[in-house]
Structure formats: C-alpha cells, structure tokens
Tab-separated table of C-alpha atoms in Angstrom:
chain	number	residue	atom	x	y	z
A	1	MET	CA	66.010	65.441	-34.545
A	2	THR	CA	66.140	61.409	-33.224
A	3	GLU	CA	67.915	59.274	-36.433
A	4	ILE	CA	65.905	55.637	-35.942
A	5	VAL	CA	67.695	53.493	-37.994
A	6	THR	CA	65.320	49.758	-38.799
A	7	ALA	CA	66.080	46.220	-39.576
A	8	GLY	CA	64.826	43.045	-40.447
A	9	ILE	CA	66.297	39.337	-39.694
A	10	LEU	CA	65.844	36.105	-42.240
A	11	VAL	CA	66.328	33.188	-40.377
A	12	ILE	CA	67.254	30.785	-42.964
A	13	GLY	CA	67.214	26.460	-42.650
A	14	ASP	CA	65.209	23.421	-42.300
A	15	GLU	CA	65.913	22.543	-39.137
A	16	ILE	CA	64.604	25.463	-37.369
A	17	LEU	CA	61.658	24.539	-38.534
A	18	SER	CA	61.171	20.711	-38.563
A	19	GLY	CA	62.356	22.132	-34.489
A	20	ARG	CA	65.313	20.016	-34.068
A	21	THR	CA	67.318	22.698	-33.491
A	22	LYS	CA	66.579	25.357	-31.259
A	23	ASP	CA	66.891	28.535	-33.033
A	24	LYS	CA	69.289	30.832	-30.450
A	25	ASN	CA	71.082	33.314	-33.297
A	26	ILE	CA	67.683	35.667	-32.758
A	27	GLY	CA	67.508	36.777	-28.887
A	28	PHE	CA	71.233	37.078	-29.504
A	29	ILE	CA	70.684	39.700	-32.965
A	30	ALA	CA	68.093	41.663	-30.596
A	31	GLU	CA	69.570	41.688	-27.344
A	32	TYR	CA	72.646	43.386	-30.314
A	33	LEU	CA	71.015	46.025	-32.018
A	34	THR	CA	69.211	47.254	-29.230
A	35	ASN	CA	72.038	47.551	-27.847
A	36	LEU	CA	73.416	49.762	-30.766
A	37	GLY	CA	70.830	51.553	-31.464
A	38	ILE	CA	69.558	49.661	-34.187
A	39	ASP	CA	65.644	49.110	-33.664
A	40	LEU	CA	65.047	45.283	-34.740
A	41	LYS	CA	61.311	45.744	-35.995
A	42	GLU	CA	60.914	41.644	-37.635
A	43	VAL	CA	62.423	38.624	-37.833
A	44	ARG	CA	61.542	35.582	-40.879
A	45	ILE	CA	62.572	31.691	-41.143
A	46	VAL	CA	62.089	30.285	-43.461
A	47	ALA	CA	63.725	27.759	-45.342
A	48	ASP	CA	66.292	26.236	-47.588
A	49	ASP	CA	64.298	27.235	-50.655
A	50	GLU	CA	65.499	29.776	-52.943
A	51	ASP	CA	62.882	31.400	-54.242
A	52	ASP	CA	61.476	31.784	-50.392
A	53	ILE	CA	65.013	32.780	-48.986
A	54	VAL	CA	64.817	35.611	-52.841
A	55	ALA	CA	61.277	36.767	-51.603
A	56	ALA	CA	60.801	36.763	-47.243
A	57	LEU	CA	64.892	38.675	-48.676
A	58	ASN	CA	63.692	41.508	-50.968
A	59	ALA	CA	60.970	42.139	-48.724
A	60	LEU	CA	63.365	43.158	-45.864
A	61	ARG	CA	65.418	44.586	-47.498
A	62	GLN	CA	62.967	47.190	-49.483
A	63	ARG	CA	61.497	47.797	-46.036
A	64	TYR	CA	64.437	48.848	-42.909
A	65	ASP	CA	67.906	49.734	-42.933
A	66	TYR	CA	70.135	46.364	-42.627
A	67	VAL	CA	69.043	42.915	-43.249
A	68	PHE	CA	71.618	39.918	-40.914
A	69	THR	CA	70.307	36.550	-42.356
A	70	THR	CA	71.727	33.560	-41.162
A	71	GLY	CA	71.840	29.734	-42.347
A	72	GLY	CA	72.828	28.336	-45.178
A	73	ILE	CA	76.542	29.603	-46.060
A	74	GLY	CA	78.186	26.588	-45.626
A	75	PRO	CA	79.988	23.574	-48.429
A	76	THR	CA	76.625	20.986	-48.554
A	77	HIS	CA	73.947	21.129	-51.401
A	78	ASP	CA	71.491	23.303	-49.304
A	79	ASP	CA	74.018	25.357	-48.595
A	80	ILE	CA	72.361	28.079	-51.196
A	81	THR	CA	71.710	31.537	-48.881
A	82	ALA	CA	75.351	33.047	-51.115
A	83	ASP	CA	73.146	32.142	-54.256
A	84	ALA	CA	69.766	33.137	-53.229
A	85	VAL	CA	71.425	36.918	-52.467
A	86	ALA	CA	73.365	37.287	-55.093
A	87	LYS	CA	69.006	36.709	-57.124
A	88	ALA	CA	67.702	39.112	-54.963
A	89	PHE	CA	70.352	41.730	-55.595
A	90	GLY	CA	70.401	41.342	-59.777
A	91	VAL	CA	73.631	40.396	-59.332
A	92	PRO	CA	76.396	37.403	-61.194
A	93	ILE	CA	77.759	35.256	-57.820
A	94	ASP	CA	81.445	33.510	-58.140
A	95	TYR	CA	84.835	32.561	-56.240
A	96	HIS	CA	85.537	35.738	-54.833
A	97	PRO	CA	90.312	35.741	-55.995
A	98	ALA	CA	91.016	36.858	-52.409
A	99	VAL	CA	88.804	34.278	-50.246
A	100	VAL	CA	90.185	30.593	-53.111
A	101	ALA	CA	93.650	32.497	-52.154
A	102	ARG	CA	93.210	32.156	-48.529
A	103	PHE	CA	91.423	28.963	-49.103
A	104	ARG	CA	94.281	26.886	-51.073
A	105	GLU	CA	96.393	28.345	-48.598
A	106	ARG	CA	93.911	27.201	-45.321
A	107	PHE	CA	92.648	23.489	-46.786
A	108	GLY	CA	95.334	22.685	-48.686
A	109	ASP	CA	94.905	19.252	-50.409
A	110	ALA	CA	91.273	18.998	-48.887
A	111	LEU	CA	90.127	21.361	-50.576
A	112	ASN	CA	87.794	19.841	-52.327
A	113	GLU	CA	84.561	21.141	-54.631
A	114	ALA	CA	82.069	20.834	-51.492
A	115	ARG	CA	84.522	23.849	-49.091
A	116	LEU	CA	85.250	26.041	-53.125
A	117	ARG	CA	81.799	26.690	-52.709
A	118	MET	CA	82.574	28.475	-49.616
A	119	ALA	CA	84.167	30.830	-51.383
A	120	ARG	CA	81.619	32.221	-53.967
A	121	ILE	CA	80.792	35.781	-53.483
A	122	PRO	CA	78.226	37.888	-54.678
A	123	GLU	CA	79.743	40.183	-56.931
A	124	GLY	CA	80.383	43.684	-55.235
A	125	ALA	CA	80.143	42.332	-51.806
A	126	GLU	CA	82.676	43.852	-48.607
A	127	LEU	CA	83.518	40.292	-47.267
A	128	ILE	CA	83.209	39.639	-42.971
A	129	GLU	CA	86.113	37.867	-42.022
A	130	SER	CA	88.844	37.043	-39.481
A	131	ALA	CA	91.629	34.954	-38.755
A	132	THR	CA	88.873	33.019	-36.516
A	133	ILE	CA	86.916	32.066	-39.496
A	134	LEU	CA	86.636	29.560	-41.841
A	135	ALA	CA	84.134	30.576	-44.119
A	136	PRO	CA	83.595	34.473	-45.246
A	137	GLY	CA	80.221	36.609	-44.146
A	138	PHE	CA	79.256	39.108	-46.438
A	139	LYS	CA	77.569	42.179	-47.148
A	140	VAL	CA	75.760	43.437	-50.101
A	141	GLY	CA	74.211	46.349	-50.154
A	142	ASN	CA	71.913	46.820	-46.958
A	143	VAL	CA	72.262	42.898	-46.697
A	144	ILE	CA	74.576	40.651	-43.790
A	145	VAL	CA	75.348	37.618	-44.191
A	146	MET	CA	76.278	35.272	-41.573
A	147	ALA	CA	76.777	31.990	-39.952
A	148	GLY	CA	74.056	30.513	-38.923
A	149	VAL	CA	76.182	28.533	-35.854
A	150	PRO	CA	76.115	30.912	-33.134
A	151	SER	CA	79.776	31.212	-31.700
A	152	ILE	CA	80.110	32.561	-35.687
A	153	MET	CA	77.777	34.308	-36.121
A	154	GLN	CA	78.883	36.401	-32.833
A	155	ALA	CA	82.385	36.821	-34.262
A	156	MET	CA	80.595	37.496	-37.601
A	157	MET	CA	78.901	39.992	-35.461
A	158	ASP	CA	81.284	42.101	-33.586
A	159	ILE	CA	83.314	42.542	-36.930
A	160	VAL	CA	80.444	43.987	-39.451
A	161	ALA	CA	79.403	46.184	-36.063
A	162	PRO	CA	80.904	49.455	-36.655
A	163	ARG	CA	80.428	49.383	-40.657
A	164	LEU	CA	76.876	50.853	-39.657
A	165	ARG	CA	75.167	52.809	-39.343
A	166	VAL	CA	72.980	53.414	-35.641
A	167	GLY	CA	70.463	55.831	-34.600
A	168	GLN	CA	69.755	57.288	-31.104
A	169	ARG	CA	69.788	54.201	-29.147
A	170	MET	CA	66.528	52.136	-27.149
A	171	LEU	CA	66.745	52.728	-23.592
A	172	SER	CA	64.838	50.329	-21.368
A	173	ASP	CA	63.850	50.408	-17.417
A	174	SER	CA	62.099	47.257	-16.108
A	175	VAL	CA	60.160	47.470	-12.150
A	176	ARG	CA	58.249	44.664	-10.357
A	177	ALA	CA	54.845	45.147	-10.353
A	178	ASN	CA	54.383	43.127	-7.022
A	179	ALA	CA	50.755	42.860	-8.792
A	180	LYS	CA	48.824	41.208	-11.087
A	181	GLU	CA	48.020	41.580	-14.977
A	182	GLY	CA	45.325	42.187	-14.396
A	183	ASP	CA	45.099	44.677	-11.526
A	184	ILE	CA	47.943	46.314	-13.662
A	185	GLY	CA	46.145	47.126	-17.396
A	186	SER	CA	43.792	50.028	-16.995
A	187	PRO	CA	46.043	52.943	-14.183
A	188	LEU	CA	48.994	51.347	-17.434
A	189	ARG	CA	47.099	52.052	-20.278
A	190	MET	CA	45.960	56.058	-18.967
A	191	ILE	CA	50.653	56.283	-18.052
A	192	ALA	CA	50.500	54.746	-21.742
A	193	THR	CA	48.498	57.410	-23.497
A	194	ALA	CA	49.799	60.261	-21.296
A	195	HIS	CA	53.494	59.555	-22.770
A	196	PRO	CA	53.231	59.009	-26.853
A	197	GLU	CA	57.063	58.848	-26.982
A	198	THR	CA	57.569	56.286	-25.115
A	199	SER	CA	56.234	52.508	-25.156
A	200	ILE	CA	55.257	50.808	-21.915
A	201	GLY	CA	54.825	47.110	-22.134
A	202	SER	CA	53.241	44.077	-18.628
A	203	TYR	CA	55.033	40.640	-18.814
A	204	PRO	CA	53.511	38.545	-16.374
A	205	TYR	CA	55.220	35.832	-15.211
A	206	ILE	CA	55.188	32.948	-12.402
A	207	ASP	CA	57.547	34.339	-9.866
A	208	ASP	CA	59.695	31.020	-7.209
A	209	ALA	CA	56.601	30.802	-5.344
A	210	GLY	CA	54.334	29.874	-7.791
A	211	ARG	CA	53.014	34.012	-6.913
A	212	PRO	CA	51.529	35.808	-10.130
A	213	ASN	CA	53.601	38.381	-11.194
A	214	THR	CA	54.359	41.769	-13.997
A	215	ASN	CA	57.918	43.049	-15.375
A	216	VAL	CA	56.596	46.490	-16.367
A	217	VAL	CA	59.166	47.630	-19.055
A	218	VAL	CA	59.478	51.388	-19.524
A	219	ARG	CA	60.945	52.419	-22.760
A	220	ALA	CA	62.403	55.832	-24.924
A	221	ARG	CA	64.868	57.421	-26.264
A	222	ASP	CA	65.119	60.154	-24.124
A	223	PRO	CA	66.140	59.340	-20.680
A	224	GLU	CA	63.885	61.990	-19.653
A	225	LYS	CA	60.940	61.128	-21.045
A	226	LEU	CA	61.545	57.114	-20.027
A	227	LYS	CA	62.000	58.845	-16.144
A	228	VAL	CA	58.987	60.354	-15.762
A	229	ALA	CA	57.314	57.848	-16.902
A	230	MET	CA	58.495	55.382	-15.009
A	231	ASP	CA	58.487	58.028	-12.044
A	232	GLU	CA	54.291	57.646	-12.901
A	233	VAL	CA	54.486	53.703	-13.443
A	234	LYS	CA	56.595	53.456	-9.377
A	235	GLU	CA	54.197	56.066	-7.660
A	236	MET	CA	50.775	54.185	-9.537
A	237	LEU	CA	52.486	50.779	-8.004
A	238	ALA	CA	53.101	52.053	-4.580
A	239	GLY	CA	49.080	53.356	-4.850
A	240	LEU	CA	47.990	49.851	-5.230
A	241	HIS	CA	50.165	48.640	-2.609
A	242	GLY	CA	49.081	51.109	-0.857
A	243	SER	CA	45.228	50.854	-0.576
A	244	ARG	CA	45.984	47.392	-0.642
A	245	ASN	CA	48.105	46.632	2.441
A	246	PRO	CA	46.692	49.722	4.936
A	247	VAL	CA	49.789	51.118	7.434
A	248	GLN	CA	47.467	51.804	9.760
B	1	MET	CA	48.905	10.878	-52.033
B	2	THR	CA	50.774	11.562	-49.449
B	3	GLU	CA	49.376	14.487	-48.297
B	4	ILE	CA	50.411	17.361	-47.297
B	5	VAL	CA	49.516	20.236	-44.499
B	6	THR	CA	51.479	23.480	-44.025
B	7	ALA	CA	52.280	26.285	-41.001
B	8	GLY	CA	53.188	29.434	-40.353
B	9	ILE	CA	53.928	30.910	-36.702
B	10	LEU	CA	52.946	33.541	-35.662
B	11	VAL	CA	54.695	36.230	-33.050
B	12	ILE	CA	53.862	39.217	-31.640
B	13	GLY	CA	55.726	41.240	-28.739
B	14	ASP	CA	58.586	43.716	-29.308
B	15	GLU	CA	59.378	42.191	-25.735
B	16	ILE	CA	61.156	39.619	-28.353
B	17	LEU	CA	62.941	42.012	-30.761
B	18	SER	CA	64.479	44.210	-28.019
B	19	GLY	CA	65.903	41.310	-27.438
B	20	ARG	CA	64.060	41.970	-23.653
B	21	THR	CA	62.355	38.100	-23.966
B	22	LYS	CA	64.469	35.541	-25.328
B	23	ASP	CA	61.281	33.413	-26.903
B	24	LYS	CA	60.688	29.747	-26.345
B	25	ASN	CA	58.123	28.863	-28.713
B	26	ILE	CA	58.661	28.448	-31.970
B	27	GLY	CA	61.340	26.245	-30.981
B	28	PHE	CA	58.644	23.870	-29.276
B	29	ILE	CA	55.141	24.751	-31.693
B	30	ALA	CA	58.204	23.489	-34.200
B	31	GLU	CA	59.214	20.401	-32.857
B	32	TYR	CA	55.090	20.016	-32.467
B	33	LEU	CA	53.879	20.135	-35.561
B	34	THR	CA	56.408	17.980	-36.872
B	35	ASN	CA	55.713	15.347	-34.467
B	36	LEU	CA	51.802	15.901	-35.356
B	37	GLY	CA	52.587	16.121	-39.780
B	38	ILE	CA	52.221	18.845	-40.316
B	39	ASP	CA	55.127	20.760	-42.155
B	40	LEU	CA	55.519	24.105	-40.755
B	41	LYS	CA	56.957	26.430	-43.528
B	42	GLU	CA	57.674	29.947	-41.699
B	43	VAL	CA	57.992	31.924	-38.619
B	44	ARG	CA	57.578	35.578	-39.114
B	45	ILE	CA	57.736	38.160	-35.086
B	46	VAL	CA	56.065	41.217	-35.651
B	47	ALA	CA	55.595	44.311	-33.170
B	48	ASP	CA	52.977	45.275	-30.935
B	49	ASP	CA	52.235	47.735	-33.976
B	50	GLU	CA	48.013	46.232	-35.394
B	51	ASP	CA	48.584	46.974	-39.438
B	52	ASP	CA	51.811	45.085	-38.767
B	53	ILE	CA	50.150	41.998	-37.408
B	54	VAL	CA	47.259	42.372	-39.818
B	55	ALA	CA	49.942	42.186	-42.736
B	56	ALA	CA	51.910	39.383	-41.334
B	57	LEU	CA	48.150	37.086	-40.672
B	58	ASN	CA	47.291	37.920	-43.946
B	59	ALA	CA	50.036	36.714	-46.025
B	60	LEU	CA	50.773	33.754	-43.925
B	61	ARG	CA	47.104	32.661	-43.635
B	62	GLN	CA	46.537	32.355	-46.936
B	63	ARG	CA	50.031	30.632	-47.955
B	64	TYR	CA	49.422	27.759	-45.375
B	65	ASP	CA	46.759	25.798	-44.140
B	66	TYR	CA	46.452	27.084	-40.864
B	67	VAL	CA	48.191	29.780	-38.401
B	68	PHE	CA	49.611	29.515	-34.909
B	69	THR	CA	50.187	32.945	-33.837
B	70	THR	CA	51.600	33.139	-29.266
B	71	GLY	CA	51.886	36.346	-27.170
B	72	GLY	CA	49.727	39.664	-26.970
B	73	ILE	CA	46.061	38.280	-25.924
B	74	GLY	CA	46.396	39.224	-21.888
B	75	PRO	CA	44.816	43.131	-20.251
B	76	THR	CA	46.764	45.676	-20.866
B	77	HIS	CA	46.645	48.024	-23.865
B	78	ASP	CA	49.636	46.669	-25.860
B	79	ASP	CA	47.732	42.945	-25.990
B	80	ILE	CA	46.190	43.692	-29.070
B	81	THR	CA	45.934	40.575	-31.463
B	82	ALA	CA	42.641	39.494	-30.733
B	83	ASP	CA	41.544	42.921	-32.647
B	84	ALA	CA	44.035	42.609	-35.101
B	85	VAL	CA	43.112	39.575	-36.123
B	86	ALA	CA	38.605	40.095	-35.796
B	87	LYS	CA	40.908	43.045	-38.261
B	88	ALA	CA	42.567	40.896	-40.597
B	89	PHE	CA	39.303	38.232	-41.621
B	90	GLY	CA	37.163	41.670	-41.344
B	91	VAL	CA	34.274	40.196	-38.573
B	92	PRO	CA	33.610	42.084	-35.496
B	93	ILE	CA	34.566	41.792	-32.215
B	94	ASP	CA	33.397	42.009	-28.577
B	95	TYR	CA	32.561	40.626	-25.829
B	96	HIS	CA	32.114	36.482	-25.705
B	97	PRO	CA	29.214	36.270	-23.357
B	98	ALA	CA	30.431	32.466	-21.951
B	99	VAL	CA	33.678	34.249	-21.317
B	100	VAL	CA	32.857	36.475	-19.766
B	101	ALA	CA	30.184	34.826	-16.795
B	102	ARG	CA	33.455	32.624	-16.774
B	103	PHE	CA	35.202	35.782	-15.818
B	104	ARG	CA	32.114	37.546	-13.001
B	105	GLU	CA	33.049	34.175	-10.912
B	106	ARG	CA	36.158	33.703	-11.068
B	107	PHE	CA	37.092	36.651	-10.792
B	108	GLY	CA	34.341	38.513	-8.383
B	109	ASP	CA	34.851	42.052	-6.986
B	110	ALA	CA	38.829	41.382	-9.310
B	111	LEU	CA	37.184	41.783	-12.633
B	112	ASN	CA	37.255	45.651	-13.737
B	113	GLU	CA	38.133	47.118	-17.595
B	114	ALA	CA	41.933	45.282	-18.151
B	115	ARG	CA	40.695	41.805	-17.273
B	116	LEU	CA	37.505	43.256	-19.102
B	117	ARG	CA	39.806	42.841	-22.395
B	118	MET	CA	40.524	38.794	-22.298
B	119	ALA	CA	37.344	38.499	-23.136
B	120	ARG	CA	37.329	39.515	-26.418
B	121	ILE	CA	36.955	37.192	-28.990
B	122	PRO	CA	36.237	37.682	-32.504
B	123	GLU	CA	33.036	36.799	-34.459
B	124	GLY	CA	32.012	33.102	-35.364
B	125	ALA	CA	35.541	31.681	-33.378
B	126	GLU	CA	36.198	28.352	-31.340
B	127	LEU	CA	37.427	28.822	-28.011
B	128	ILE	CA	40.305	27.608	-26.442
B	129	GLU	CA	39.876	26.947	-23.031
B	130	SER	CA	39.887	25.051	-19.510
B	131	ALA	CA	39.982	24.676	-16.142
B	132	THR	CA	43.421	25.886	-15.822
B	133	ILE	CA	44.069	28.585	-18.266
B	134	LEU	CA	42.840	31.931	-16.827
B	135	ALA	CA	42.362	33.784	-20.053
B	136	PRO	CA	40.872	31.456	-23.273
B	137	GLY	CA	43.137	31.146	-26.730
B	138	PHE	CA	40.601	31.232	-30.039
B	139	LYS	CA	40.583	29.547	-33.843
B	140	VAL	CA	39.522	31.259	-36.453
B	141	GLY	CA	39.269	29.853	-39.579
B	142	ASN	CA	43.037	28.907	-40.616
B	143	VAL	CA	44.318	30.696	-37.296
B	144	ILE	CA	45.361	29.318	-33.325
B	145	VAL	CA	45.538	32.188	-31.483
B	146	MET	CA	47.892	31.170	-28.295
B	147	ALA	CA	49.225	33.022	-25.911
B	148	GLY	CA	52.854	34.137	-25.352
B	149	VAL	CA	53.250	32.513	-22.005
B	150	PRO	CA	55.086	29.228	-22.787
B	151	SER	CA	53.462	27.277	-20.727
B	152	ILE	CA	49.803	28.614	-21.329
B	153	MET	CA	50.628	28.267	-24.363
B	154	GLN	CA	51.816	24.334	-24.415
B	155	ALA	CA	48.413	24.514	-22.885
B	156	MET	CA	46.399	25.389	-25.901
B	157	MET	CA	48.410	23.854	-28.544
B	158	ASP	CA	47.582	20.188	-25.986
B	159	ILE	CA	43.358	20.931	-26.422
B	160	VAL	CA	43.820	22.258	-30.531
B	161	ALA	CA	45.942	19.835	-31.508
B	162	PRO	CA	43.032	17.087	-31.938
B	163	ARG	CA	41.079	19.315	-34.102
B	164	LEU	CA	43.258	20.040	-36.506
B	165	ARG	CA	44.183	18.282	-40.206
B	166	VAL	CA	47.013	16.419	-39.951
B	167	GLY	CA	49.357	15.658	-43.154
B	168	GLN	CA	51.136	12.379	-43.199
B	169	ARG	CA	54.703	12.801	-41.503
B	170	MET	CA	58.107	13.508	-41.578
B	171	LEU	CA	60.112	10.730	-40.738
B	172	SER	CA	63.831	11.537	-39.414
B	173	ASP	CA	66.835	9.609	-38.850
B	174	SER	CA	70.567	11.302	-38.075
B	175	VAL	CA	74.267	10.012	-38.045
B	176	ARG	CA	77.206	11.454	-36.279
B	177	ALA	CA	79.768	11.644	-39.868
B	178	ASN	CA	82.843	11.266	-37.557
B	179	ALA	CA	84.126	14.307	-39.983
B	180	LYS	CA	84.058	17.566	-41.595
B	181	GLU	CA	81.808	18.919	-43.151
B	182	GLY	CA	83.513	20.558	-45.781
B	183	ASP	CA	84.958	16.277	-47.081
B	184	ILE	CA	81.481	15.267	-47.294
B	185	GLY	CA	79.927	18.069	-49.194
B	186	SER	CA	80.100	16.808	-52.535
B	187	PRO	CA	79.395	13.251	-51.814
B	188	LEU	CA	76.739	14.212	-49.836
B	189	ARG	CA	75.208	16.487	-52.361
B	190	MET	CA	75.782	13.561	-54.816
B	191	ILE	CA	72.819	11.115	-52.407
B	192	ALA	CA	70.567	13.833	-52.307
B	193	THR	CA	70.744	13.983	-56.131
B	194	ALA	CA	70.168	10.837	-56.203
B	195	HIS	CA	66.826	10.783	-53.531
B	196	PRO	CA	65.037	13.275	-54.620
B	197	GLU	CA	61.986	12.650	-52.289
B	198	THR	CA	64.284	12.540	-49.560
B	199	SER	CA	65.776	16.022	-47.692
B	200	ILE	CA	69.727	15.790	-46.367
B	201	GLY	CA	70.740	18.477	-44.924
B	202	SER	CA	74.311	18.353	-43.174
B	203	TYR	CA	74.772	20.663	-39.258
B	204	PRO	CA	78.803	21.123	-38.474
B	205	TYR	CA	79.057	21.719	-34.602
B	206	ILE	CA	82.143	21.363	-31.847
B	207	ASP	CA	82.650	18.624	-30.191
B	208	ASP	CA	83.241	18.265	-26.443
B	209	ALA	CA	86.628	17.927	-27.136
B	210	GLY	CA	86.966	20.461	-29.517
B	211	ARG	CA	87.261	18.926	-32.710
B	212	PRO	CA	84.737	19.907	-35.369
B	213	ASN	CA	82.037	17.206	-36.867
B	214	THR	CA	78.669	16.897	-38.488
B	215	ASN	CA	75.460	16.058	-37.747
B	216	VAL	CA	73.917	14.020	-41.300
B	217	VAL	CA	69.751	14.593	-41.186
B	218	VAL	CA	67.963	12.883	-43.943
B	219	ARG	CA	64.160	13.830	-43.849
B	220	ALA	CA	61.102	11.500	-45.732
B	221	ARG	CA	57.986	10.720	-45.384
B	222	ASP	CA	58.506	7.432	-46.519
B	223	PRO	CA	60.108	4.647	-43.961
B	224	GLU	CA	61.585	2.589	-46.614
B	225	LYS	CA	62.853	5.622	-49.397
B	226	LEU	CA	63.935	7.345	-46.050
B	227	LYS	CA	65.760	3.722	-45.270
B	228	VAL	CA	67.078	3.673	-48.520
B	229	ALA	CA	68.292	6.635	-48.934
B	230	MET	CA	69.981	7.146	-45.082
B	231	ASP	CA	72.318	3.454	-46.136
B	232	GLU	CA	73.672	5.124	-48.839
B	233	VAL	CA	74.898	7.808	-46.322
B	234	LYS	CA	76.184	4.921	-43.825
B	235	GLU	CA	78.207	3.074	-46.932
B	236	MET	CA	79.775	6.447	-48.048
B	237	LEU	CA	81.098	7.659	-43.723
B	238	ALA	CA	81.993	4.138	-43.919
B	239	GLY	CA	84.138	4.458	-47.766
B	240	LEU	CA	85.548	7.712	-46.403
B	241	HIS	CA	87.028	6.228	-43.099
B	242	GLY	CA	88.170	3.678	-44.608
B	243	SER	CA	89.294	5.380	-46.933
B	244	ARG	CA	91.404	7.306	-43.985
B	245	ASN	CA	92.030	4.319	-42.154
B	246	PRO	CA	93.043	1.536	-44.118
B	247	VAL	CA	93.060	-1.509	-41.665
B	248	GLN	CA	96.259	-3.194	-43.107
C-alpha cells in the first residue's frame, strides 16, 4: 500500500498581495515537500486579517495532513498569525515561559513589549527554534507556523522536517521534446490514458534561439511505472522526429 | 465616496505545486492590479484537477469583483481550465468559430486535434487575443482566464486591463527605519491605531553589511492621510535615533 501524505501552504501578508514583496517561500516549500514525500495540494495567500487567516487555516487544516504557514510572527501590530492560529484551534494563547526566559537573556534591556509579543504561543504548541532563530516558529496540531523571511523559514523547515510523517515520494523524470507542444498533444494524451498511475505534464517554453520547445515531465511513485511511461514518451518523440527528418 | 474594486488570483498547475516550476505570475499580477486601482485580496494555487479548480473558482468569483486565472489553456490533456470554467459557470463550451477560422489560417496542415482544443471557449466569453498570442485567453463573467507562460500572460493583462472597472488606487510610501523591527513595534502600533484609514506594515531585512534593518510602508487611498501618517512615522524614527545618538 502506498501511503500518501498531503499538505497545504498558507502565506500571510499584505505585502505579497500588494505586489511590493515577491514571494520566495512557496517554490522553496513546494520543492522541499516533494523531496520529503509530502504532496503539496493547495496554496493560499491571504491578507493580515484575522478572519481571513482563520477561515483559510480551518479550510486547509481540515483538508490536508499538514498546513505550513509563513509570515506574521514578528513584533509589530500587523503580526497576528499566532493569535489567528489560536483562534482557529479554539485554544488560549499566552506568553511562553521558556521563550520569555530566553528573550530576557538575549535582549536584556532591549526586551520591550513589541518583542515580548513574539513569545506569545498557542497552548499546546511545540516550538520550532534554534540558537540562530530569534523568534520561534511553532507546530500546533497539524499546522506548522513559520517566519516570512526566507532564510529563517528555511531554517525552520530543516528543524521541523524530521518530525513530519511522510509518504512514498513522487518521483519524476523529464525529457526535452524538441517539438512544439501542439504537435505532441494527441500522442501524449494516449500515453497518459494508458498509464493512469503516472501523471504526465507538458510545459512549453521558448529556447535561447527563440524557437518554441516543450519539456515533458512524467511523475509516478513507482519507479518501474515511471520508466515504462517515460520510455513510451521517448519512443513517441523519436518516431515524431524520424518521420519529420527521414534519415534516407 | 471611495470605490473599492477587489480581485483574487487562481494559479492552476501541478508543476507549481511540485516545485518544479517557480511561479512568476502572482507577483506580476499583484503589482499590476495595485497600479490599476484593484485590491488583490486572495491568491490560490490548485492542481490540474477539475473539481479543485471549480471549487476554488466558485469561492473566489463569488467573493471578489474579479478573478484572474493563469495556466491550463494549452493543447495537452492536462490543460483543463476552459472546461473547468464552463462547469463553474454552468455554461456550455464549444469550438469558437472565429478562433477555429484563425487557427486554420495560421496552422494550416499543422492544425490537429490537440491545437483545436485551444479553440474551445465557454459560451458567452469575450476573447483576449492579439496577433502575437497563439491561443486566446478569455473573460467570462468576472473571471479572466490567461495563459501560464509569463510573457503571454503579461500580454493578456495589457489587453484586458482597459476593460476592467477600477477603484481608487491604494497609494504607498516607504521609509528605511535604520532600526530593528523590535525597537519600533510599540510606537508603530500607536501610529497605526491613530490612523485607521492607513495601513502600516513593517518589513525586517538584513542589509548588505549583515545588519538587521526594517522598511516601514504606509498605505492609504487618500494622499493627505498617507502623508500625515508617514510624517508621524518619520518623526518617531528621528526621535528614536536622536535619543540613541545624542548630538551633544
């Protein structure tokens, strides 16, 4: 039996929706989860608005095995993720004694009300922390709450990854078709239909010389099934080029 | 009265969720809409799965004035966006005579079944097309369906933009705080509370010399209110630096 573990991502932040900041976290987490053996099924980006965060979080956490959030755990008034997570789970939130103690040691006289906000953690959450992470992330239920700054988020992924349940990895292989997507659509469909346990995608692009080309990607959890389908794709492509450029 | 026009984005594609392709469209559309005077409120990324697309589309189109989709309008079996849009609206979908005629002229003998799929357009849709766009996008109701390839999507945005209703633009101004975010959290909150018609965000970053710094962004539709709040932020920052680095 193949176990499948699923996930959603919730990106929180007005600055992403305004276009001022370009998100760099979704692509990183997506690739990271694929490599772990967790299938990312959906991503949402919402504003710094408690109702919006709670609604998105409740939709995603009920639907997927894990939800990864980024953003909104800093020291300012627009950092409301921890409160929204507590509200979504219906649990209290308070200053976490161990985090407060560490902050006192670390910040000394600079520990003000704003920084103390970063020590507010929903009841029952496990901390995601290290010596190099200033404000901790946390995991509550199946929701993993991380920073929005990419380098910190990436450090948090490394810390939380070993605690996650993973499924059988989705493997993939790709081939450059040297053909326009429209010329391989019909044969690709036939191959896809014949191999329902693989997922075949085709991605058109313009090469450096300005010519249209296509990458074909085959994905499957079973390496043997992946190979069989990919061999058929390659055979189809060879036939296509053979008939176009006859050798004799 | 200030008119507010809202939007959502729906990105469709397994390749984004697997992390293989990094999305470049969300940031572009977000910035484009902000400049037009349309407030982007939510983004979702879903797989090439009809039920998922229909559910996300119906959620977003009922909630926002416009929904912009990218991806899934090419010639292959995994391009199912047009069908999903028709299903979401409960309208028929068929080969669009004008598009088929143009394809015949353009592709000649290369017009195969796969390419003809790109001429399938939901009933009642307006085309988004130009001489340089191979397969048209379309607008049906409040949903704008665009290509996933960034250069084509961008051309489609330019075509559709003049047809959109826009609201009063959200203006913004930013200042580099030369301070750690935790040192300005409390005064920023006071300024934000005193100026409810502005939105104040703070974005920490590490500068080139490795020092923590913060950008403060004030946003408002009214330029006067923006200026008043930003002046208070700058005054607060000047006071902060004055008290830290006394001149005498």
